[in-house]
XYZ file of C-alpha atoms in Angstrom:
214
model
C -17.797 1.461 -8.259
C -20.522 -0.637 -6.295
C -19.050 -0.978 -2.542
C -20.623 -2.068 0.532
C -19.891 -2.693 3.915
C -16.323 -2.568 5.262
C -15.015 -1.509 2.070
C -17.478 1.531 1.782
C -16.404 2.513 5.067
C -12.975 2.389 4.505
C -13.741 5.035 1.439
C -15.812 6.824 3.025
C -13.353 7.182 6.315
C -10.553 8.019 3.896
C -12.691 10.606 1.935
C -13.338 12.561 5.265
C -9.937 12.780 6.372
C -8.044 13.169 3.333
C -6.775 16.576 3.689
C -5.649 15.994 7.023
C -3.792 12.452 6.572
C -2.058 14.441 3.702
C -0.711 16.866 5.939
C 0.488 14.216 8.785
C 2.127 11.833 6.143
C 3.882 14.876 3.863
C 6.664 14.909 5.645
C 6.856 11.262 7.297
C 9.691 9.828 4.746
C 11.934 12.700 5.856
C 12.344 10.778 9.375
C 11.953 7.270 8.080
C 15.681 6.219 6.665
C 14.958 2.491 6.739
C 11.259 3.190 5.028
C 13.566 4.901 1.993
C 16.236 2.438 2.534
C 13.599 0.043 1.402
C 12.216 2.282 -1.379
C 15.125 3.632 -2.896
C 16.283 -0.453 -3.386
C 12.733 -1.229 -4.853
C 12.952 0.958 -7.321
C 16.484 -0.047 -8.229
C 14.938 -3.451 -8.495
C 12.212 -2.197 -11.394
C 15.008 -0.883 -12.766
C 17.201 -3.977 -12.707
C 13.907 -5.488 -14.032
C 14.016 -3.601 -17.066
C 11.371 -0.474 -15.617
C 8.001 -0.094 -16.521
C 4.850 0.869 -14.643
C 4.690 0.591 -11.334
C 1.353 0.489 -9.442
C 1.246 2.163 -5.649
C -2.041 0.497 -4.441
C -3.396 1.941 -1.614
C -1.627 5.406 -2.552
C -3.678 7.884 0.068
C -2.143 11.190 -0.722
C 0.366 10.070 -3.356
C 3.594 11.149 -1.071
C 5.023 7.101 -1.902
C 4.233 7.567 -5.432
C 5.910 10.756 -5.995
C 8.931 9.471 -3.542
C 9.629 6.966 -6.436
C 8.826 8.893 -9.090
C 11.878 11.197 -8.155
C 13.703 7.883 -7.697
C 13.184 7.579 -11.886
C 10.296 4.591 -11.200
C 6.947 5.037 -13.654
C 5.247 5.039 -10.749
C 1.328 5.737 -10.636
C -1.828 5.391 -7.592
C -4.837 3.959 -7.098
C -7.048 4.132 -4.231
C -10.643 3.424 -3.067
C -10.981 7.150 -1.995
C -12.185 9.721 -4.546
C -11.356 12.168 -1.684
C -7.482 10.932 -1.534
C -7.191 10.395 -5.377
C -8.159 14.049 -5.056
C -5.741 15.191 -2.718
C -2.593 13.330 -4.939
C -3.643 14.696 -8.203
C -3.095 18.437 -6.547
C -0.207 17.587 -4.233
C 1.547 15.595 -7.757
C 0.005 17.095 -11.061
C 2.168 15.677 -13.128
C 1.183 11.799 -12.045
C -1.100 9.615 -12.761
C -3.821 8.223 -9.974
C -6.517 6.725 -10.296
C -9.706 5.622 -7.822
C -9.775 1.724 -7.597
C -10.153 -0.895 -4.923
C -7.262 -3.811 -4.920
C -9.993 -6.288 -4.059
C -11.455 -5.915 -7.927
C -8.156 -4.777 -9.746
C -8.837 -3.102 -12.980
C -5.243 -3.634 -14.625
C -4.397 -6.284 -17.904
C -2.322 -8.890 -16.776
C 1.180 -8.705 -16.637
C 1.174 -5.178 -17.310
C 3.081 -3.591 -14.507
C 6.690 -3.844 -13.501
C 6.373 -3.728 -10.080
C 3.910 -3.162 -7.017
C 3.678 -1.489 -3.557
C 1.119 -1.666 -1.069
C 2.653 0.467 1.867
C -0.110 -0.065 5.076
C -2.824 -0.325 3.027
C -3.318 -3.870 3.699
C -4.063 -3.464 6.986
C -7.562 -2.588 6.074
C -7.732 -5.660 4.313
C -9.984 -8.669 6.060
C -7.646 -12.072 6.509
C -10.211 -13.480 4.161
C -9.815 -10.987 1.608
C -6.010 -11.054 1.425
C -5.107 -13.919 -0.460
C -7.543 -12.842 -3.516
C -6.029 -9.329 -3.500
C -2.810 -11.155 -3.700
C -3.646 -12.863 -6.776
C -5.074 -10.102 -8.197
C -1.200 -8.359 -7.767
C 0.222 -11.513 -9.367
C -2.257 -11.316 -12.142
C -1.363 -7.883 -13.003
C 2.510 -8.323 -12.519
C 4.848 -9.471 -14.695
C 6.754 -12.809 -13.865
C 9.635 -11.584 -12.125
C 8.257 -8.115 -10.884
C 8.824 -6.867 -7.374
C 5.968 -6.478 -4.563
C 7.081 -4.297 -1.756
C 4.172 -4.658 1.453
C 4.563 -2.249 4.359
C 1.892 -3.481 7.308
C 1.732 -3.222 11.125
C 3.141 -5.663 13.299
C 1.102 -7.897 15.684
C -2.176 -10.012 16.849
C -4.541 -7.187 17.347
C -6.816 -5.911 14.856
C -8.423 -2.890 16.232
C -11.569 -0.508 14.705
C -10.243 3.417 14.418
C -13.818 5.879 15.029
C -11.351 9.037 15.140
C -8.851 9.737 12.660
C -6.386 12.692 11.480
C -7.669 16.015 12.344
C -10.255 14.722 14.719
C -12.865 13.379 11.898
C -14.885 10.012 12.667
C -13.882 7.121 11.155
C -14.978 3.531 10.893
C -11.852 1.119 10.109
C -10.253 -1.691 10.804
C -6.689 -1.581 11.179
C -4.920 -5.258 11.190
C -1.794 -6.038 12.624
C 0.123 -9.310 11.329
C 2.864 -11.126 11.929
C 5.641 -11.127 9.083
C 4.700 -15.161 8.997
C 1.924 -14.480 8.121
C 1.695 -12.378 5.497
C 5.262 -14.528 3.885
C 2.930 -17.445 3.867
C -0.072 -15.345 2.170
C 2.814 -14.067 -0.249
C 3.641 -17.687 -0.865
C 0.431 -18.769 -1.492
C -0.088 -16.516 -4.459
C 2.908 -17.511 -6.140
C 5.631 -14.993 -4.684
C 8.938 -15.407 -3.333
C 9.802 -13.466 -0.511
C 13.013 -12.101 -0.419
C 13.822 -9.696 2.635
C 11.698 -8.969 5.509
C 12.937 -5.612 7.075
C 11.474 -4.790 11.115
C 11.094 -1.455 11.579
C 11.232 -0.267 15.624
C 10.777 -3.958 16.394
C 10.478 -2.612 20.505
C 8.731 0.441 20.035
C 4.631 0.180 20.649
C 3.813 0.334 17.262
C 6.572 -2.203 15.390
C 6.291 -2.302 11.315
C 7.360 -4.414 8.582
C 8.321 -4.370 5.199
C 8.705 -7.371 2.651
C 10.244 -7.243 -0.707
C 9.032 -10.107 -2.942
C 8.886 -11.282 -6.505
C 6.803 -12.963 -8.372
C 7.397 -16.579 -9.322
C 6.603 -17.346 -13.055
């Protein structure tokens, strides 16, 4: 994979700190009831869909993608970081992952059943997001769901210190749920819930569930 600038840092961040994220995020779902809430009715949605692969883009560790494979979903994970992709195939042997970047998406089209992309975005330029939203429409099927987890807000800040102390060099983006709907829109998705998660708390998330239009 030939990458450059901010999405060579992003891997290379991501490669440094993988063992450590892994550890922070393992047990993060166990104190996030509305972040399953949302998850366990996504994957009743690919089911209601008629199942099929499901693609976790941005997967880090692969704690999402095993969450909904226990759920029943065909869920598998890609990510721009050998050093996650890694970290999931030992932490979930028996799934698939797969190092990719969502900016150049190496599926067929229409070949999934659903998508997630759970704060992975956020390292996503504005510029870049409506192509890697086409690129999920192109690889879903008409009618699939897209579930997008992000950060709420105005202020895009760079991260040089991540999990376990190791240097980074990211951007994390924070958006307004406007926003991204409208980005959603765009690409030929309807949005269908948006879901605020500690909407007063200092660091306020979102979560859309969407499908796209034929």
């Amino acid at each position: 994979m030939d990458l450059d600038g901010w999405l060579a840092d992003t891997r290379t961040s991501y490669d440094t700190v993988a063992v450590d994220y892994a550890d922070f995020v393992r047990e993060s779902l166990a104190n996030a009831p509305n972040v399953r809430a949302a998850l366990d009715l996504f994957a009743d949605a690919v089911a209601d869909f008629g199942g099929g692969p499901v693609a976790d883009m941005g997967c880090g560790p692969g704690h999402i993608t095993g969450y909904l494979h226990n759920l029943g979903v065909n869920a598998f994970g890609i990510d721009v970081s050998p050093g996650m992709i890694d970290v999931a195939r030992r932490e979930h042997p028996e799934l698939r992952f797969e190092v990719g970047s969502m900016t150049a998406l190496d599926l067929p089209d229409e070949s999934i059943a659903g998508a997630l992309a759970f704060w992975s975005l956020i390292h996503i330029p504005d510029e870049e997001v409506p192509s890697v939203l086409a690129g999920f429409r192109r690889a879903l099927r008409p009618g699939a769901p897209l579930l997008i987890g992000f950060h709420v807000g105005d202020v895009s800040r760079l991260k040089t210190e991540g999990y376990g102390g190791h240097p980074m060099k990211i951007y994390v983006r924070r958006r307004r749920p406007a926003q991204v709907s409208a980005w959603l829109s765009a690409a030929g998705f309807t949005v269908e819930t948006e879901t605020l998660l500690d909407p007063e708390s200092s660091t306020p998330g979102a979560i859309l569930f969407a499908r796209r239009r034929s």
